Coordinates of C-alpha atoms and ligand atoms in Angstrom, one line a residue:
Chain A
M1 CA 94.8 115.6 54.8
N2 CA 94.5 114.7 58.4
Y3 CA 93.2 111.3 57.5
I4 CA 96.2 110.6 55.4
A5 CA 98.6 112.0 58.0
A6 CA 97.0 109.6 60.7
H7 CA 97.3 106.7 58.4
R8 CA 100.7 107.1 57.0
H9 CA 101.9 104.0 58.8
I10 CA 99.5 102.0 56.6
L11 CA 101.1 103.4 53.5
I12 CA 104.6 102.5 54.7
S13 CA 103.3 99.0 55.6
L14 CA 102.0 98.4 52.2
L15 CA 105.2 99.8 50.5
F16 CA 107.2 97.5 52.6
L17 CA 104.9 94.5 51.5
L18 CA 105.2 95.3 47.9
C19 CA 108.9 95.8 47.9
T20 CA 109.3 92.5 49.6
L21 CA 106.9 90.6 47.3
G22 CA 108.5 92.4 44.4
I23 CA 112.1 91.3 45.2
W24 CA 110.9 87.8 46.1
E25 CA 108.9 87.5 42.8
W26 CA 111.9 88.7 40.7
G27 CA 114.5 86.7 42.6
S28 CA 112.6 83.5 42.2
Q29 CA 112.3 83.7 38.4
P30 CA 114.1 81.1 36.5
P31 CA 117.2 82.3 34.8
E32 CA 116.8 83.0 30.9
A33 CA 117.9 80.0 28.9
T34 CA 120.2 82.1 26.8
K35 CA 122.3 83.2 29.6
A36 CA 125.5 81.1 29.7
M37 CA 125.7 78.6 32.5
S38 CA 128.5 79.0 35.1
E39 CA 131.2 76.3 35.2
Y40 CA 129.7 75.2 38.4
E41 CA 126.2 75.0 37.2
L42 CA 127.7 72.9 34.2
L43 CA 129.2 70.6 36.6
M44 CA 126.0 70.1 38.3
G45 CA 124.0 69.4 35.1
G46 CA 122.3 72.7 34.8
V47 CA 119.9 74.8 36.9
D48 CA 117.5 72.8 38.9
Q49 CA 114.1 74.5 38.5
E50 CA 112.3 72.3 41.0
A51 CA 114.6 73.4 43.9
R52 CA 113.6 77.1 43.6
V53 CA 111.5 78.8 46.3
P54 CA 108.1 79.4 44.7
P55 CA 107.4 83.1 43.9
P56 CA 104.6 84.9 45.9
S57 CA 102.1 84.7 43.0
A58 CA 102.2 80.9 43.2
I59 CA 101.5 81.1 46.8
I60 CA 98.6 83.4 46.5
E61 CA 97.2 81.2 43.9
R62 CA 97.6 78.2 46.2
A63 CA 95.9 80.2 49.1
F64 CA 92.9 80.7 46.8
D65 CA 92.7 77.2 46.0
E66 CA 93.0 75.9 49.5
L67 CA 90.9 78.6 51.2
S68 CA 88.1 78.0 48.8
D69 CA 87.5 74.5 50.1
P70 CA 89.2 74.4 53.4
F71 CA 87.5 71.5 54.9
Y72 CA 87.7 68.6 52.1
D73 CA 88.8 65.2 53.4
A74 CA 90.3 63.0 50.9
G75 CA 92.0 60.3 52.9
P76 CA 94.7 60.5 55.6
N77 CA 97.2 62.4 53.7
D78 CA 94.9 64.7 51.9
K79 CA 92.9 67.0 54.1
G80 CA 91.9 70.7 53.7
I81 CA 94.0 73.2 55.6
G82 CA 90.9 74.2 57.7
I83 CA 90.7 70.5 59.1
Q84 CA 94.3 70.6 59.9
L85 CA 94.2 73.9 61.7
A86 CA 91.0 72.7 63.5
Y87 CA 93.0 69.7 64.8
S88 CA 95.7 71.8 66.1
L89 CA 93.3 74.4 67.5
Y90 CA 91.5 71.6 69.2
R91 CA 94.7 70.2 70.9
V92 CA 96.0 73.7 71.8
L93 CA 92.8 74.8 73.4
M94 CA 92.3 71.6 75.2
G95 CA 95.8 71.6 76.7
F96 CA 95.5 75.2 77.5
F97 CA 92.3 75.3 79.3
L98 CA 93.4 72.1 81.4
A99 CA 96.5 74.0 82.2
A100 CA 94.6 77.1 83.3
L101 CA 92.3 74.9 85.3
I102 CA 95.3 73.6 87.4
A103 CA 97.7 76.6 87.2
I104 CA 95.3 79.5 88.3
P105 CA 94.0 77.7 91.5
I106 CA 97.6 76.7 92.5
G107 CA 98.9 80.1 91.6
F108 CA 96.4 81.6 93.9
V109 CA 97.4 79.4 96.7
I110 CA 101.2 80.1 96.1
G111 CA 100.3 83.8 95.8
M112 CA 98.2 83.9 99.0
F113 CA 100.5 81.9 101.4
P114 CA 104.2 82.7 101.2
I115 CA 105.0 79.4 102.8
M116 CA 103.5 77.5 99.8
H117 CA 105.5 79.6 97.5
K118 CA 108.7 78.7 99.5
A119 CA 107.6 75.0 99.4
L120 CA 106.7 74.7 95.7
N121 CA 109.1 77.1 94.0
P122 CA 112.1 74.6 93.8
Y123 CA 109.8 72.3 91.8
I124 CA 108.5 75.2 89.5
Q125 CA 112.0 76.3 88.8
I126 CA 113.3 72.8 87.9
L127 CA 110.1 72.0 85.7
K128 CA 109.9 75.2 84.0
P129 CA 113.0 75.2 81.8
I130 CA 112.3 71.8 80.4
S131 CA 111.5 71.9 76.8
P132 CA 108.0 70.6 76.4
L133 CA 109.0 68.2 73.5
A134 CA 111.3 66.6 76.1
W135 CA 108.2 65.1 77.8
M136 CA 107.1 63.6 74.6
P137 CA 108.7 60.2 74.9
L138 CA 107.6 59.9 78.4
A139 CA 104.1 61.1 77.5
L140 CA 103.8 58.5 74.6
F141 CA 105.1 55.7 76.9
I142 CA 102.7 56.5 79.8
I143 CA 99.7 57.7 77.9
K144 CA 100.0 55.4 74.8
D145 CA 98.0 57.8 72.6
S146 CA 99.6 60.3 70.4
E147 CA 96.5 62.5 70.4
A148 CA 96.6 62.7 74.2
S149 CA 100.3 63.0 74.3
A150 CA 100.2 66.2 72.0
I151 CA 97.6 67.5 74.4
F152 CA 99.8 66.8 77.4
V153 CA 102.7 68.4 75.9
I154 CA 100.6 71.5 75.4
F155 CA 99.4 71.4 78.9
I156 CA 102.8 71.1 80.3
C157 CA 104.2 74.0 78.4
S158 CA 101.2 76.4 79.2
I159 CA 101.1 75.8 82.7
W160 CA 104.1 77.7 83.8
P161 CA 103.5 81.2 82.6
M162 CA 100.1 81.0 83.8
L163 CA 101.0 79.5 87.2
I164 CA 103.9 82.2 87.9
N165 CA 101.8 85.1 86.6
T166 CA 98.9 84.1 88.8
A167 CA 101.2 83.6 92.0
F168 CA 102.8 87.0 91.2
G169 CA 99.5 88.8 90.6
V170 CA 97.9 87.6 93.7
A171 CA 100.9 88.3 95.9
D172 CA 101.1 91.7 94.5
V173 CA 97.6 92.8 95.3
R174 CA 97.7 96.1 97.2
K175 CA 97.6 95.8 100.9
D176 CA 95.0 98.5 101.2
W177 CA 92.6 96.5 99.1
I178 CA 92.9 93.4 101.3
N179 CA 92.5 95.7 104.1
V180 CA 89.2 96.9 102.7
A181 CA 88.1 93.3 102.6
R182 CA 89.2 92.7 106.1
T183 CA 87.4 95.6 107.5
H184 CA 84.4 94.4 105.7
E185 CA 84.6 91.0 107.3
L186 CA 84.7 89.2 104.0
S187 CA 85.4 85.5 104.2
N188 CA 88.7 84.2 102.5
L189 CA 86.7 82.8 99.6
R190 CA 84.9 86.0 99.0
T191 CA 88.0 88.0 99.3
A192 CA 89.5 85.7 96.7
F193 CA 86.7 86.2 94.3
T194 CA 85.7 89.8 94.8
V195 CA 88.9 91.5 95.6
I196 CA 92.0 89.4 94.7
L197 CA 90.8 87.9 91.5
P198 CA 89.8 91.2 89.8
A199 CA 92.9 92.8 91.2
A200 CA 95.3 90.2 89.9
A201 CA 93.2 89.6 86.7
P202 CA 95.3 91.6 84.2
T203 CA 98.5 89.8 85.4
I204 CA 96.8 86.5 85.1
L205 CA 95.6 87.4 81.5
T206 CA 99.2 88.4 80.6
G207 CA 100.3 84.8 81.9
M208 CA 97.5 83.3 79.7
R209 CA 98.5 85.3 76.7
I210 CA 102.2 84.2 77.1
S211 CA 100.9 80.5 77.6
I212 CA 98.7 80.4 74.4
G213 CA 101.6 82.0 72.4
I214 CA 103.9 79.3 73.5
A215 CA 101.3 76.4 73.0
W216 CA 100.9 77.6 69.6
L217 CA 104.6 77.4 69.0
V218 CA 104.8 74.0 70.4
I219 CA 102.0 72.3 68.8
V220 CA 103.5 72.6 65.3
A221 CA 106.7 70.8 66.5
A222 CA 104.7 68.3 68.5
E223 CA 102.5 67.4 65.6
M224 CA 105.6 66.9 63.4
L225 CA 106.8 64.3 65.9
V226 CA 103.5 62.5 66.4
G227 CA 102.2 62.8 62.8
G228 CA 98.7 62.0 61.6
T229 CA 96.9 65.3 61.6
G230 CA 97.4 68.9 62.4
I231 CA 99.0 71.7 60.9
G232 CA 102.5 70.7 62.2
Y233 CA 102.0 67.5 60.5
Y234 CA 100.7 69.1 57.3
V235 CA 103.8 71.3 57.0
W236 CA 106.0 68.3 57.4
N237 CA 104.0 66.2 55.0
E238 CA 104.0 68.8 52.2
W239 CA 107.9 69.2 52.9
N240 CA 108.1 65.4 52.2
N241 CA 106.1 66.0 49.0
L242 CA 108.6 68.6 48.1
D243 CA 105.5 71.0 47.7
L244 CA 107.2 74.2 48.9
T245 CA 104.3 76.3 47.9
S246 CA 102.0 74.5 50.4
V247 CA 104.8 74.7 53.0
I248 CA 105.0 78.5 52.7
F249 CA 101.2 78.9 52.5
S250 CA 100.7 76.8 55.7
I251 CA 103.6 78.8 57.6
L252 CA 101.6 81.9 56.8
M253 CA 98.4 80.3 58.1
I254 CA 100.3 79.3 61.2
G255 CA 101.3 82.9 61.8
L256 CA 97.7 84.2 61.2
V257 CA 96.0 81.8 63.5
G258 CA 98.6 82.5 66.1
M259 CA 97.8 86.1 65.8
L260 CA 94.1 85.5 66.1
L261 CA 94.7 83.5 69.2
D262 CA 96.6 86.5 70.7
L263 CA 94.0 89.0 69.6
M264 CA 91.3 87.1 71.3
L265 CA 93.1 87.0 74.7
S266 CA 94.2 90.6 74.4
S267 CA 90.6 91.6 74.0
V268 CA 89.6 89.7 77.2
S269 CA 92.5 91.2 78.8
R270 CA 91.3 94.7 77.9
W271 CA 88.1 93.9 79.5
V272 CA 89.6 93.0 83.0
Q273 CA 92.0 95.9 82.8
Y274 CA 91.6 98.7 85.3
K275 CA 93.3 102.1 85.8
E276 CA 94.4 103.1 89.3
Chain B
M1 CA 90.4 105.7 133.8
N2 CA 87.5 106.8 135.8
K3 CA 85.0 107.6 133.2
N4 CA 83.1 104.8 131.5
Y5 CA 84.0 105.5 127.9
Y6 CA 82.5 103.8 124.7
V7 CA 86.0 103.1 123.5
K8 CA 88.7 102.4 126.0
V9 CA 92.5 102.3 125.1
E10 CA 94.5 101.1 128.0
N11 CA 98.3 101.0 128.2
L12 CA 98.7 100.5 124.5
A13 CA 102.2 100.0 123.3
K14 CA 103.7 98.9 120.0
R15 CA 107.2 97.8 119.6
F16 CA 109.0 96.5 116.6
P17 CA 112.0 94.0 117.0
G18 CA 115.3 95.8 116.4
E19 CA 117.7 94.9 114.0
S20 CA 119.8 91.8 114.7
K21 CA 119.6 91.5 118.5
G22 CA 119.5 95.3 118.9
K23 CA 117.0 96.9 121.2
D24 CA 113.4 96.9 120.3
L25 CA 112.0 100.0 118.7
T26 CA 109.2 101.3 120.9
V27 CA 107.0 103.5 118.7
F28 CA 104.7 104.3 121.5
E29 CA 103.8 103.0 124.9
N30 CA 101.4 103.8 127.8
C31 CA 98.9 105.2 125.5
N32 CA 95.6 105.7 127.5
F33 CA 92.4 107.4 126.2
G34 CA 88.9 107.0 125.8
I35 CA 86.2 108.2 123.3
E36 CA 82.6 108.6 124.3
K37 CA 79.6 107.5 122.2
G38 CA 78.9 110.0 119.6
E39 CA 82.1 111.9 120.2
F40 CA 84.2 113.2 117.4
V41 CA 87.8 112.9 118.6
C42 CA 91.1 114.1 116.5
I43 CA 94.5 113.0 117.2
I44 CA 97.4 115.1 116.2
G45 CA 101.2 114.4 116.5
H46 CA 104.2 114.7 114.4
S47 CA 104.7 112.4 111.5
G48 CA 106.1 109.0 112.6
C49 CA 104.9 109.1 116.3
G50 CA 102.6 106.2 115.6
K51 CA 99.1 107.6 114.9
S52 CA 98.4 105.4 111.9
T53 CA 99.6 102.4 114.0
I54 CA 97.1 103.3 116.7
L55 CA 94.2 103.7 114.2
N56 CA 95.1 100.3 112.5
I57 CA 95.1 98.6 116.0
L58 CA 91.7 100.3 116.7
A59 CA 90.6 98.9 113.3
G60 CA 91.8 95.4 114.2
L61 CA 94.1 95.4 111.2
D62 CA 97.2 95.5 113.3
Q63 CA 98.2 94.0 116.8
A64 CA 99.4 96.0 119.8
T65 CA 102.5 94.6 121.6
D66 CA 101.0 95.5 124.9
G67 CA 97.7 96.9 126.3
Y68 CA 94.0 96.5 125.4
I69 CA 91.4 98.2 123.4
F70 CA 87.9 97.9 124.5
M71 CA 84.7 99.0 122.6
N72 CA 81.3 98.7 124.2
D73 CA 83.3 96.6 127.0
K74 CA 84.3 94.1 124.4
E75 CA 87.9 93.5 123.6
V76 CA 88.9 94.5 120.0
S77 CA 90.7 91.6 118.5
G78 CA 90.5 91.7 114.6
P79 CA 88.7 93.7 112.0
S80 CA 85.0 94.3 112.2
L81 CA 82.1 95.8 110.5
E82 CA 81.5 97.6 113.8
R83 CA 84.5 99.8 112.9
G84 CA 84.8 101.4 109.6
V85 CA 87.9 102.8 108.1
V86 CA 88.7 105.6 105.8
F87 CA 92.3 105.2 104.6
Q88 CA 94.5 108.1 103.6
N89 CA 94.8 106.8 100.0
Y90 CA 91.0 106.3 99.6
S91 CA 91.5 102.5 99.1
L92 CA 88.5 102.3 96.6
L93 CA 88.6 99.3 94.4
P94 CA 89.5 100.6 90.9
W95 CA 87.6 98.0 88.9
L96 CA 84.4 99.0 90.4
T97 CA 82.3 102.1 89.9
T98 CA 81.5 104.6 92.4
L99 CA 78.2 103.0 93.3
K100 CA 79.7 99.5 93.3
N101 CA 82.4 100.5 95.7
V102 CA 79.6 101.7 98.1
T103 CA 77.4 98.8 97.5
F104 CA 80.4 96.5 98.2
G105 CA 80.3 97.9 101.8
V106 CA 76.6 97.9 102.2
R107 CA 76.2 94.3 100.9
A108 CA 78.9 93.1 103.4
R109 CA 77.2 94.9 106.2
F110 CA 73.5 94.1 105.4
P111 CA 73.7 90.6 103.6
Q112 CA 70.0 90.1 104.1
W113 CA 69.0 93.2 102.2
S114 CA 67.4 93.0 98.7
K115 CA 69.6 94.4 95.8
E116 CA 67.2 97.4 95.4
R117 CA 67.5 98.3 99.0
V118 CA 71.3 98.0 98.8
I119 CA 71.3 100.2 95.9
E120 CA 68.8 102.7 97.3
H121 CA 70.7 103.0 100.6
S122 CA 74.1 103.4 98.7
M123 CA 72.7 106.1 96.4
K124 CA 71.5 108.0 99.5
F125 CA 74.8 108.1 101.0
L126 CA 76.5 109.1 97.4
E127 CA 73.9 112.0 97.3
L128 CA 75.0 113.2 100.8
V129 CA 78.5 113.6 99.4
G130 CA 77.3 115.2 96.2
L131 CA 78.2 112.5 94.0
K132 CA 74.9 111.1 92.8
D133 CA 75.7 111.9 89.1
S134 CA 79.1 110.2 89.3
A135 CA 77.5 106.9 90.4
H136 CA 78.5 104.9 87.4
R137 CA 82.0 106.4 86.8
K138 CA 85.3 104.6 87.7
P139 CA 87.3 106.0 90.6
S140 CA 90.2 106.6 87.9
E141 CA 87.8 109.0 86.3
L142 CA 87.2 111.1 89.6
S143 CA 89.4 113.7 91.3
G144 CA 91.2 113.1 94.4
G145 CA 88.6 114.9 96.4
M146 CA 85.8 112.9 94.6
R147 CA 87.5 109.6 95.5
Q148 CA 87.8 110.7 99.1
R149 CA 84.1 111.5 99.1
V150 CA 83.3 108.0 97.8
S151 CA 85.5 106.5 100.4
I152 CA 83.5 108.5 103.1
A153 CA 80.2 107.6 101.6
R154 CA 81.2 104.0 101.8
A155 CA 82.2 104.2 105.4
F156 CA 79.2 106.1 106.6
A157 CA 76.9 103.8 104.4
T158 CA 77.9 100.8 106.4
Q159 CA 77.0 102.6 109.6
P160 CA 79.7 101.4 111.8
N161 CA 79.6 102.2 115.6
L162 CA 83.0 103.6 115.3
L163 CA 84.5 105.4 112.3
L164 CA 88.2 105.6 111.9
L165 CA 89.7 108.2 109.5
D166 CA 93.4 108.3 108.7
E167 CA 94.4 111.8 107.5
P168 CA 91.5 111.6 105.0
F169 CA 92.0 114.9 103.5
G170 CA 95.9 114.9 103.6
A171 CA 96.4 114.8 100.0
L172 CA 93.7 117.3 99.0
D173 CA 94.1 120.8 98.1
A174 CA 92.9 123.5 100.7
L175 CA 89.7 124.5 98.8
T176 CA 88.5 120.8 98.3
R177 CA 89.4 120.0 101.8
G178 CA 87.3 122.8 103.1
M179 CA 84.3 121.6 101.3
I180 CA 84.6 118.1 102.3
Q181 CA 85.1 118.9 106.0
E182 CA 81.8 120.6 105.9
E183 CA 80.3 117.6 104.2
L184 CA 81.7 115.5 106.9
I185 CA 80.3 117.5 109.7
K186 CA 77.0 117.5 108.0
I187 CA 76.9 113.8 107.6
W188 CA 78.3 113.3 111.1
E189 CA 75.7 115.5 112.6
E190 CA 73.0 113.5 110.7
T191 CA 74.2 110.2 111.7
K192 CA 75.8 110.8 115.2
Q193 CA 78.5 108.4 114.8
T194 CA 81.5 108.1 116.9
V195 CA 84.4 109.1 115.0
F196 CA 88.3 108.9 115.5
M197 CA 90.4 110.9 113.1
I198 CA 93.9 111.5 112.5
T199 CA 94.9 114.9 111.1
H200 CA 97.9 117.0 110.9
D201 CA 96.0 120.2 110.3
V202 CA 95.3 122.1 113.6
D203 CA 92.4 124.2 112.1
E204 CA 90.8 121.1 110.7
A205 CA 90.9 119.5 114.3
I206 CA 89.3 122.5 115.8
L207 CA 86.7 122.7 113.2
L208 CA 85.7 119.0 113.5
A209 CA 86.5 117.7 117.1
D210 CA 84.9 117.7 120.3
R211 CA 88.3 116.7 121.7
V212 CA 91.7 116.8 120.4
L213 CA 94.3 114.2 121.5
L214 CA 97.9 115.3 121.4
M215 CA 100.8 112.9 120.9
T216 CA 104.4 113.4 121.8
N217 CA 107.1 112.6 119.3
G218 CA 108.4 109.0 118.9
P219 CA 110.0 107.0 119.8
Y220 CA 108.3 106.2 123.2
A221 CA 105.6 108.4 122.1
R222 CA 102.3 108.7 124.2
V223 CA 99.1 110.6 124.3
A224 CA 100.1 113.4 126.5
E225 CA 97.1 115.8 126.4
S226 CA 93.4 115.8 125.7
V227 CA 92.2 119.2 124.7
T228 CA 88.5 120.0 124.8
V229 CA 87.1 122.2 122.0
S230 CA 84.3 124.0 123.8
I231 CA 83.1 125.9 120.7
P232 CA 79.5 125.4 120.2
R233 CA 78.1 123.6 117.1
P234 CA 77.1 123.9 114.4
R235 CA 80.4 125.3 113.4
E236 CA 81.3 126.6 110.0
R237 CA 84.7 127.2 108.5
S238 CA 84.1 130.8 107.9
S239 CA 82.6 131.6 111.3
V240 CA 84.5 129.3 113.7
I241 CA 87.7 131.4 113.4
H242 CA 85.8 134.5 114.9
H243 CA 84.8 132.6 117.9
P244 CA 86.7 134.3 121.0
G245 CA 88.2 130.8 122.0
F246 CA 89.4 129.8 118.6
Y247 CA 93.0 131.3 119.0
Q248 CA 93.3 130.1 122.6
I249 CA 92.7 126.5 121.4
R250 CA 94.8 127.0 118.3
N251 CA 97.7 128.6 120.2
H252 CA 97.6 125.7 122.6
L253 CA 97.7 123.1 120.0
V254 CA 100.3 124.8 117.8
D255 CA 102.5 125.3 120.9
F256 CA 102.3 121.7 121.6
L257 CA 103.3 120.7 118.2
V258 CA 106.2 123.3 118.2
S259 CA 107.7 122.8 121.5
R260 CA 106.0 120.5 124.1
S261 CA 105.7 117.5 121.7
K262 CA 109.6 117.4 121.9
E263 CA 110.0 118.4 125.5
L264 CA 107.5 115.9 126.7
S265 CA 108.7 113.0 124.4
G266 CA 110.4 110.1 126.2
A267 CA 110.0 111.9 129.5
I268 CA 108.4 108.9 131.1
Q269 CA 110.7 106.3 129.4
S270 CA 113.8 108.0 130.6
D271 CA 112.7 107.5 134.3
S272 CA 112.3 103.7 134.6
N273 CA 111.0 103.9 138.1
I274 CA 108.1 106.2 137.1
Q275 CA 107.3 103.8 134.4
S276 CA 107.1 100.6 136.5
F277 CA 105.2 102.5 139.4
T278 CA 102.5 104.2 137.2
P279 CA 101.2 101.7 134.8
S280 CA 98.3 104.0 133.7
I281 CA 99.2 107.3 132.8
A282 CA 96.1 109.2 131.6
P283 CA 96.4 112.3 129.3
K284 CA 96.3 115.7 130.9
E285 CA 92.9 117.1 130.3
V286 CA 92.9 120.7 129.1
D287 CA 90.0 123.1 128.2
P288 CA 91.8 126.2 127.0
I289 CA 88.5 128.3 126.7
A290 CA 87.1 127.5 130.0
E291 CA 90.4 127.8 131.8
G292 CA 90.9 131.2 129.8
M293 CA 94.6 130.2 129.5
D294 CA 96.9 132.0 127.2
V295 CA 99.9 130.2 125.7
Q296 CA 102.4 131.6 128.3
S297 CA 100.7 130.3 131.5
Q298 CA 99.9 126.9 129.8
E299 CA 103.5 126.5 129.0
V300 CA 104.6 127.0 132.5
G301 CA 101.7 124.8 133.8
T302 CA 102.7 121.9 131.6
Q303 CA 106.3 122.0 132.6
E304 CA 105.4 121.8 136.2
Q305 CA 103.2 118.8 135.5
V306 CA 106.2 117.1 134.0
I307 CA 108.4 117.7 137.0
S308 CA 105.7 116.8 139.4
A309 CA 105.0 113.7 137.5
Ligands
ADP1 N1 107.2 97.1 110.1 C1 107.8 98.2 110.8 N2 109.1 97.9 111.4 C2 109.7 98.9 112.0 N3 109.2 100.0 112.3 C3 108.1 100.4 111.7 C4 107.3 99.4 111.0 N4 106.0 99.9 110.6 C5 106.0 101.2 111.1 N5 107.2 101.5 111.8 C6 107.5 102.7 112.6 O1 106.5 103.1 113.4 C7 106.4 104.7 113.4 C8 104.9 104.9 113.5 O2 104.4 104.9 112.0 P1 103.0 105.5 111.8 O3 102.1 104.9 112.6 O4 102.7 105.3 110.3 O5 103.2 107.0 112.2 P2 102.2 108.2 111.8 O6 100.9 107.7 111.1 O7 102.1 108.9 113.1 O8 103.0 109.2 110.8 C9 107.2 105.1 112.3 O9 108.2 105.7 112.9 C10 107.7 103.8 111.5 O10 109.1 104.0 111.3
MG2 MG1 100.1 108.1 109.2

């Protein structure tokens, strides 16, 4: 009894899913042939069955197909979903970690020295609101490589939340803890690693979570632009093939992978969390 | 100052710049006092008179506007492991366990020690404050009293030459406070460290201190009196109140807090001549037990002193 009470939300979730899928399935059935066509449909030459959104059953079927052999490679326009996702993940992680490598140390400096905050803040404020995709033409021109340009776009969009959160977290470390370090004659470097870093870690991790979320949003768009490989390119390619079943399936996969990325960082963030 | 104290505070003053070209805010000035080696000194004064500021300057965390502090004939300039601090809000690092909080201090103090030695030494001090069993718990899992014990263990474990405590028991309930006070005496008697402690609790001061410094109200506060607590040790909470001199001292201290801290406040500042001609004003030394004073005669005596000053 208690068990059911504690898990009622799962029942509601499932009910919600069933309703949505049911309505979707029912709504995407082709109309019965016996039904008279409306005047408009007559004018347009009948109901175009190709243009219908595929029903969930078709998508589940496609998912089974694709996921049973996710890594097949049959030429540039026909690769398994696993390969496409791996390309995207590689770019996102590459750009993200490069950004972390730069953003966290700079954030530290900005957070520790108010003068650096004042000096760099105007640049951050003006660069931060630029859509990462706006960098794409410039990146392509300078780097001359679509792969590296995609990584650069991820880099530039992940850098800001990490930079700002690190700076904030570092500047916000309780004065008392800094004083503990000072009365123990810790060097600046040791203070940074043994006091400031653990104290600011939860805030830094929050920045990293925001960054990876944005990076995963941006990679799809970036790959649609540069083409070739990746989940973004895959979606666009399937759209060009008018294969809506694959489009919807890959949309769901994008959501799933994004969720896993966030879960990964949230478990790291739980690990560095502390209670005062 | 005629005596050769271990810690010497000379003409200490702290001023904060006033708002928009206004006059500076002088929190305290002309503070003179000394602490002998191995002595336990408490300082009492009303909230806001600058006790924490003095302690932070002693710790090297804050700078004085005027005056000097010497310890062992060396001028204090900046924080040092020679001076350990127990802050009012414990200041434990919440991401570290109890034991790691103590080893944090011990490792900084004795960098050449092996890991085992650091842990052994830290455990010894955790045991002294009765927290051996909580060594692997985080501060958030401890009560306020336990956290303050960890903080005390950390400070004593680094074996500083001067220990500074800023209202360490201010946030604790009476029962816990009493227990930790006794632990503090025990650990102090064992280590014979020099202690400077802020408190707002008169009974606590009498129980712990060899000497109690009394500060007048701010602004322009100063250390006005130095009261010797000549009750023999070891003292215990339950027995110290039965000592014949206990109430003589207690009345003297309470009377200072109730009336003289206000009357003496700003007394020197208001007469600028006196200030410029007497750069060093030592606190009046009082020993209520030896002098057999009662509150009445003491009051008269102090007023005379103000006038003659
Ligand atoms: N940054 C500051 N600017 C102006 N005044 C300050 C500042 N810091 C402390 N003060 C003043 O100094 C006085 C002494 O503070 P403090 O040493 O904390 O007093 P206590 O510990 O005796 O209660 C207070 O009246 C406070 O208002
Ligand atoms: Mg204070």
